[in-house]
Amino acid sequence: MHNGEDDAVEYSQGKQGGSAIDLSKSSSYAYSEGSSHLYTNASLMANALDNSRVPTRFSSYPSLPFYFRGYFDEQIKASESAKRITIPFGQENRVSLVYNEETERYMYQRNGINRVDLHNGEYIEYDNAFVLFCDSTTYERSDATELVLDTQGGGTGYYCTGGTLMKILWSEDASGNLRFTNTKGELLCINRGTSYISFYKTTLKAQITTN
């Protein structure tokens, strides 16, 4: 499993023999070798999902938080332009989604550099982008502070597609399923394809730029 760091790296596979680490004895969901790769197994992932209160067993299949536009319908576009969406997670981590007119997709950038998917070596692109605003709590500790976002309470957000932006609402039901609606409360219709989803602190909403 690859997680967190998406810079291209070179590595070679080798045998560790008896010194191989048994992930089943790890107390966390993964073991990190260096700073680029994480390794895990089914049991650890199941524990991580349970600890994060992500449901994995359903009496019935959960419904989607949106519905797709029809195959023969025109591409969804809103009135507000969003050719570039910049999300400043920090001084060293500014994420931008830049709309490509030729591919009609958003190219993923970090600090102005197009990022590459290590799985296929291609640039990362998305058909849709969601920015969901949520409340937060800051915990002060002896040596640091920790910001915890409320990803369950619901709130407002942006849905970006086709180089345009529309304002939306999001919420979570009792089963932990997300639900996206327009500002009138109607279930959101989105374009087919891949989607980028980000939660962001509501009070810092003004720091996100779209143009």
mmCIF file of C-alpha atoms in Angstrom:
data_model
loop_
_atom_site.group_PDB
_atom_site.id
_atom_site.type_symbol
_atom_site.label_atom_id
_atom_site.label_comp_id
_atom_site.label_asym_id
_atom_site.label_seq_id
_atom_site.Cartn_x
_atom_site.Cartn_y
_atom_site.Cartn_z
ATOM 1 C CA MET A 1 0.000 0.000 0.000
ATOM 2 C CA HIS A 2 1.283 3.439 -0.900
ATOM 3 C CA ASN A 3 0.189 6.273 1.314
ATOM 4 C CA GLY A 4 0.980 9.905 1.951
ATOM 5 C CA GLU A 5 4.090 10.519 -0.161
ATOM 6 C CA ASP A 6 3.540 10.542 -3.912
ATOM 7 C CA ASP A 7 7.014 11.439 -5.137
ATOM 8 C CA ALA A 8 8.533 8.997 -7.635
ATOM 9 C CA VAL A 9 11.093 6.717 -5.983
ATOM 10 C CA GLU A 10 13.375 3.923 -7.102
ATOM 11 C CA TYR A 11 13.549 0.734 -5.125
ATOM 12 C CA SER A 12 14.412 -2.934 -5.569
ATOM 13 C CA GLN A 13 12.818 -5.987 -4.026
ATOM 14 C CA GLY A 14 14.921 -8.335 -1.925
ATOM 15 C CA LYS A 15 14.599 -11.191 0.547
ATOM 16 C CA GLN A 16 14.799 -10.471 4.253
ATOM 17 C CA GLY A 17 14.792 -14.064 5.424
ATOM 18 C CA GLY A 18 14.122 -14.575 9.112
ATOM 19 C CA SER A 19 14.411 -10.863 9.848
ATOM 20 C CA ALA A 20 11.117 -10.060 8.022
ATOM 21 C CA ILE A 21 8.743 -8.065 10.195
ATOM 22 C CA ASP A 22 5.447 -9.723 11.149
ATOM 23 C CA LEU A 23 2.828 -7.032 10.596
ATOM 24 C CA SER A 24 0.234 -9.020 12.524
ATOM 25 C CA LYS A 25 2.134 -8.124 15.698
ATOM 26 C CA SER A 26 2.019 -4.408 14.988
ATOM 27 C CA SER A 27 -0.275 -2.285 17.149
ATOM 28 C CA SER A 28 -0.941 0.180 14.318
ATOM 29 C CA TYR A 29 -2.407 -0.358 10.855
ATOM 30 C CA ALA A 30 0.879 -0.381 8.996
ATOM 31 C CA TYR A 31 4.633 -0.601 9.187
ATOM 32 C CA SER A 32 6.627 2.165 7.527
ATOM 33 C CA GLU A 33 9.925 1.449 5.825
ATOM 34 C CA GLY A 34 11.616 4.812 5.428
ATOM 35 C CA SER A 35 9.286 7.676 4.547
ATOM 36 C CA SER A 36 7.860 6.536 1.228
ATOM 37 C CA HIS A 37 6.026 3.229 1.635
ATOM 38 C CA LEU A 38 3.698 1.632 4.134
ATOM 39 C CA TYR A 39 2.972 -2.075 4.395
ATOM 40 C CA THR A 40 -0.089 -3.641 5.957
ATOM 41 C CA ASN A 41 -2.308 -6.726 6.023
ATOM 42 C CA ALA A 42 -6.034 -7.451 6.069
ATOM 43 C CA SER A 43 -6.298 -7.748 9.862
ATOM 44 C CA LEU A 44 -4.525 -4.462 10.524
ATOM 45 C CA MET A 45 -6.636 -2.656 7.935
ATOM 46 C CA ALA A 46 -9.818 -4.067 9.485
ATOM 47 C CA ASN A 47 -8.694 -2.818 12.919
ATOM 48 C CA ALA A 48 -7.871 0.611 11.482
ATOM 49 C CA LEU A 49 -11.321 0.873 9.891
ATOM 50 C CA ASP A 50 -13.003 -0.169 13.149
ATOM 51 C CA ASN A 51 -10.948 2.367 15.121
ATOM 52 C CA SER A 52 -11.941 5.076 12.636
ATOM 53 C CA ARG A 53 -15.611 4.035 12.873
ATOM 54 C CA VAL A 54 -15.748 3.276 9.158
ATOM 55 C CA PRO A 55 -18.502 0.666 8.670
ATOM 56 C CA THR A 56 -17.516 -2.421 6.686
ATOM 57 C CA ARG A 57 -20.575 -4.621 7.241
ATOM 58 C CA PHE A 58 -24.019 -3.663 5.979
ATOM 59 C CA SER A 59 -27.409 -5.326 6.090
ATOM 60 C CA SER A 60 -27.980 -3.694 2.718
ATOM 61 C CA TYR A 61 -25.605 -1.977 0.312
ATOM 62 C CA PRO A 62 -25.218 1.724 1.258
ATOM 63 C CA SER A 63 -26.657 4.278 -1.139
ATOM 64 C CA LEU A 64 -24.379 6.686 -2.989
ATOM 65 C CA PRO A 65 -24.160 10.246 -1.599
ATOM 66 C CA PHE A 66 -24.979 11.558 -5.121
ATOM 67 C CA TYR A 67 -26.202 10.297 -8.482
ATOM 68 C CA PHE A 68 -24.441 10.346 -11.848
ATOM 69 C CA ARG A 69 -25.650 12.319 -14.839
ATOM 70 C CA GLY A 70 -27.033 10.200 -17.658
ATOM 71 C CA TYR A 71 -24.726 8.909 -20.389
ATOM 72 C CA PHE A 72 -26.403 11.035 -23.031
ATOM 73 C CA ASP A 73 -26.919 14.161 -20.920
ATOM 74 C CA GLU A 74 -24.721 17.208 -21.372
ATOM 75 C CA GLN A 75 -21.776 17.614 -19.023
ATOM 76 C CA ILE A 76 -22.737 19.354 -15.797
ATOM 77 C CA LYS A 77 -21.418 22.896 -15.514
ATOM 78 C CA ALA A 78 -22.120 25.688 -13.056
ATOM 79 C CA SER A 79 -22.055 29.432 -13.591
ATOM 80 C CA GLU A 80 -19.025 30.206 -11.407
ATOM 81 C CA SER A 81 -15.605 29.666 -13.000
ATOM 82 C CA ALA A 82 -13.140 27.303 -11.316
ATOM 83 C CA LYS A 83 -10.227 26.695 -13.669
ATOM 84 C CA ARG A 84 -7.860 26.488 -10.701
ATOM 85 C CA ILE A 85 -8.677 25.546 -7.113
ATOM 86 C CA THR A 86 -5.893 26.088 -4.576
ATOM 87 C CA ILE A 87 -6.137 24.490 -1.125
ATOM 88 C CA PRO A 88 -3.372 25.661 1.269
ATOM 89 C CA PHE A 89 -2.972 22.842 3.783
ATOM 90 C CA GLY A 90 0.282 24.458 4.937
ATOM 91 C CA GLN A 91 3.225 26.522 3.758
ATOM 92 C CA GLU A 92 4.930 23.408 2.389
ATOM 93 C CA ASN A 93 1.749 21.734 1.145
ATOM 94 C CA ARG A 94 -0.314 23.829 -1.244
ATOM 95 C CA VAL A 95 -2.556 21.609 -3.339
ATOM 96 C CA SER A 96 -3.868 22.962 -6.646
ATOM 97 C CA LEU A 97 -6.317 21.389 -9.066
ATOM 98 C CA VAL A 98 -5.805 22.914 -12.506
ATOM 99 C CA TYR A 99 -8.422 22.382 -15.210
ATOM 100 C CA ASN A 100 -7.123 21.032 -18.528
ATOM 101 C CA GLU A 101 -9.357 22.169 -21.397
ATOM 102 C CA GLU A 102 -8.161 19.329 -23.655
ATOM 103 C CA THR A 103 -8.769 16.421 -21.281
ATOM 104 C CA GLU A 104 -11.651 18.183 -19.415
ATOM 105 C CA ARG A 105 -10.103 17.020 -16.151
ATOM 106 C CA TYR A 106 -8.348 18.612 -13.186
ATOM 107 C CA MET A 107 -4.594 18.013 -12.927
ATOM 108 C CA TYR A 108 -3.332 17.543 -9.382
ATOM 109 C CA GLN A 109 -0.412 19.752 -8.317
ATOM 110 C CA ARG A 110 1.470 20.145 -5.065
ATOM 111 C CA ASN A 111 3.454 23.341 -4.592
ATOM 112 C CA GLY A 112 3.108 24.056 -8.313
ATOM 113 C CA ILE A 113 4.442 20.683 -9.476
ATOM 114 C CA ASN A 114 2.308 18.134 -11.338
ATOM 115 C CA ARG A 115 2.237 14.943 -9.300
ATOM 116 C CA VAL A 116 2.645 11.430 -10.688
ATOM 117 C CA ASP A 117 0.684 8.294 -9.807
ATOM 118 C CA LEU A 118 3.298 5.719 -8.783
ATOM 119 C CA HIS A 119 0.978 2.917 -9.857
ATOM 120 C CA ASN A 120 1.044 3.813 -13.556
ATOM 121 C CA GLY A 121 3.588 6.629 -13.889
ATOM 122 C CA GLU A 122 0.984 9.029 -15.285
ATOM 123 C CA TYR A 123 0.020 12.484 -14.054
ATOM 124 C CA ILE A 124 -2.799 12.470 -11.502
ATOM 125 C CA GLU A 125 -6.059 13.888 -12.861
ATOM 126 C CA TYR A 126 -9.652 14.056 -11.615
ATOM 127 C CA ASP A 127 -13.019 14.623 -13.280
ATOM 128 C CA ASN A 128 -14.538 16.115 -10.134
ATOM 129 C CA ALA A 129 -13.308 17.865 -6.994
ATOM 130 C CA PHE A 130 -15.096 18.229 -3.666
ATOM 131 C CA VAL A 131 -13.965 20.625 -0.947
ATOM 132 C CA LEU A 132 -16.013 20.037 2.210
ATOM 133 C CA PHE A 133 -15.909 22.580 5.021
ATOM 134 C CA CYS A 134 -16.220 21.336 8.579
ATOM 135 C CA ASP A 135 -15.832 22.442 12.179
ATOM 136 C CA SER A 136 -12.693 21.621 14.117
ATOM 137 C CA THR A 137 -11.234 21.300 17.607
ATOM 138 C CA THR A 138 -7.655 22.168 18.561
ATOM 139 C CA TYR A 139 -6.076 20.146 21.371
ATOM 140 C CA GLU A 140 -3.081 21.614 23.183
ATOM 141 C CA ARG A 141 -0.468 19.190 24.453
ATOM 142 C CA SER A 142 2.782 19.687 26.328
ATOM 143 C CA ASP A 143 4.899 19.643 23.180
ATOM 144 C CA ALA A 144 2.490 20.390 20.328
ATOM 145 C CA THR A 145 -1.050 21.141 19.235
ATOM 146 C CA GLU A 146 -3.342 18.814 17.314
ATOM 147 C CA LEU A 147 -6.137 19.915 14.981
ATOM 148 C CA VAL A 148 -9.040 17.458 14.670
ATOM 149 C CA LEU A 149 -11.613 18.053 11.926
ATOM 150 C CA ASP A 150 -15.240 17.074 12.476
ATOM 151 C CA THR A 151 -15.854 14.975 9.361
ATOM 152 C CA GLN A 152 -19.253 13.822 10.613
ATOM 153 C CA GLY A 153 -21.123 16.999 11.520
ATOM 154 C CA GLY A 154 -21.899 18.157 7.987
ATOM 155 C CA GLY A 155 -21.663 21.640 6.519
ATOM 156 C CA THR A 156 -21.156 23.506 3.272
ATOM 157 C CA GLY A 157 -18.763 22.812 0.435
ATOM 158 C CA TYR A 158 -17.744 23.249 -3.182
ATOM 159 C CA TYR A 159 -18.303 20.860 -6.062
ATOM 160 C CA CYS A 160 -15.967 21.619 -8.974
ATOM 161 C CA THR A 161 -16.331 20.055 -12.396
ATOM 162 C CA GLY A 162 -15.753 21.046 -16.000
ATOM 163 C CA GLY A 163 -13.849 24.149 -14.917
ATOM 164 C CA THR A 164 -16.817 25.426 -12.916
ATOM 165 C CA LEU A 165 -17.902 25.522 -9.276
ATOM 166 C CA MET A 166 -21.190 25.130 -7.446
ATOM 167 C CA LYS A 167 -21.886 25.484 -3.744
ATOM 168 C CA ILE A 168 -23.225 22.365 -2.040
ATOM 169 C CA LEU A 169 -24.227 20.950 1.338
ATOM 170 C CA TRP A 170 -22.891 17.738 2.861
ATOM 171 C CA SER A 171 -23.993 15.614 5.782
ATOM 172 C CA GLU A 172 -23.583 12.153 7.273
ATOM 173 C CA ASP A 173 -26.412 9.791 8.207
ATOM 174 C CA ALA A 174 -26.651 7.496 11.245
ATOM 175 C CA SER A 175 -24.859 4.701 9.354
ATOM 176 C CA GLY A 176 -21.875 6.915 8.551
ATOM 177 C CA ASN A 177 -22.755 7.458 4.880
ATOM 178 C CA LEU A 178 -21.997 10.835 3.316
ATOM 179 C CA ARG A 179 -24.751 12.704 1.475
ATOM 180 C CA PHE A 180 -24.193 15.561 -0.996
ATOM 181 C CA THR A 181 -26.990 17.944 -1.983
ATOM 182 C CA ASN A 182 -27.334 21.269 -3.744
ATOM 183 C CA THR A 183 -28.178 24.321 -1.637
ATOM 184 C CA LYS A 184 -31.888 23.484 -2.023
ATOM 185 C CA GLY A 185 -31.380 20.123 -0.324
ATOM 186 C CA GLU A 186 -31.785 18.063 -3.522
ATOM 187 C CA LEU A 187 -29.479 15.070 -4.029
ATOM 188 C CA LEU A 188 -26.456 16.187 -6.020
ATOM 189 C CA CYS A 189 -25.994 15.055 -9.613
ATOM 190 C CA ILE A 190 -22.313 14.792 -10.646
ATOM 191 C CA ASN A 191 -20.315 14.001 -13.759
ATOM 192 C CA ARG A 192 -19.012 10.458 -14.138
ATOM 193 C CA GLY A 193 -15.355 9.765 -13.425
ATOM 194 C CA THR A 194 -12.811 10.032 -10.625
ATOM 195 C CA SER A 195 -13.220 12.517 -7.782
ATOM 196 C CA TYR A 196 -10.877 14.344 -5.403
ATOM 197 C CA ILE A 197 -12.368 14.896 -1.924
ATOM 198 C CA SER A 198 -10.874 17.156 0.728
ATOM 199 C CA PHE A 199 -12.078 18.286 4.158
ATOM 200 C CA TYR A 200 -11.077 21.790 5.211
ATOM 201 C CA LYS A 201 -11.491 23.922 8.312
ATOM 202 C CA THR A 202 -14.538 26.194 7.980
ATOM 203 C CA THR A 203 -12.916 29.237 9.581
ATOM 204 C CA LEU A 204 -10.115 29.102 6.964
ATOM 205 C CA LYS A 205 -12.527 28.918 4.041
ATOM 206 C CA ALA A 206 -11.397 32.319 2.731
ATOM 207 C CA GLN A 207 -7.871 30.943 2.178
ATOM 208 C CA ILE A 208 -9.097 28.663 -0.607
ATOM 209 C CA THR A 209 -8.893 30.423 -3.949
ATOM 210 C CA THR A 210 -10.823 29.614 -7.127
ATOM 211 C CA ASN A 211 -10.580 31.395 -10.450
#
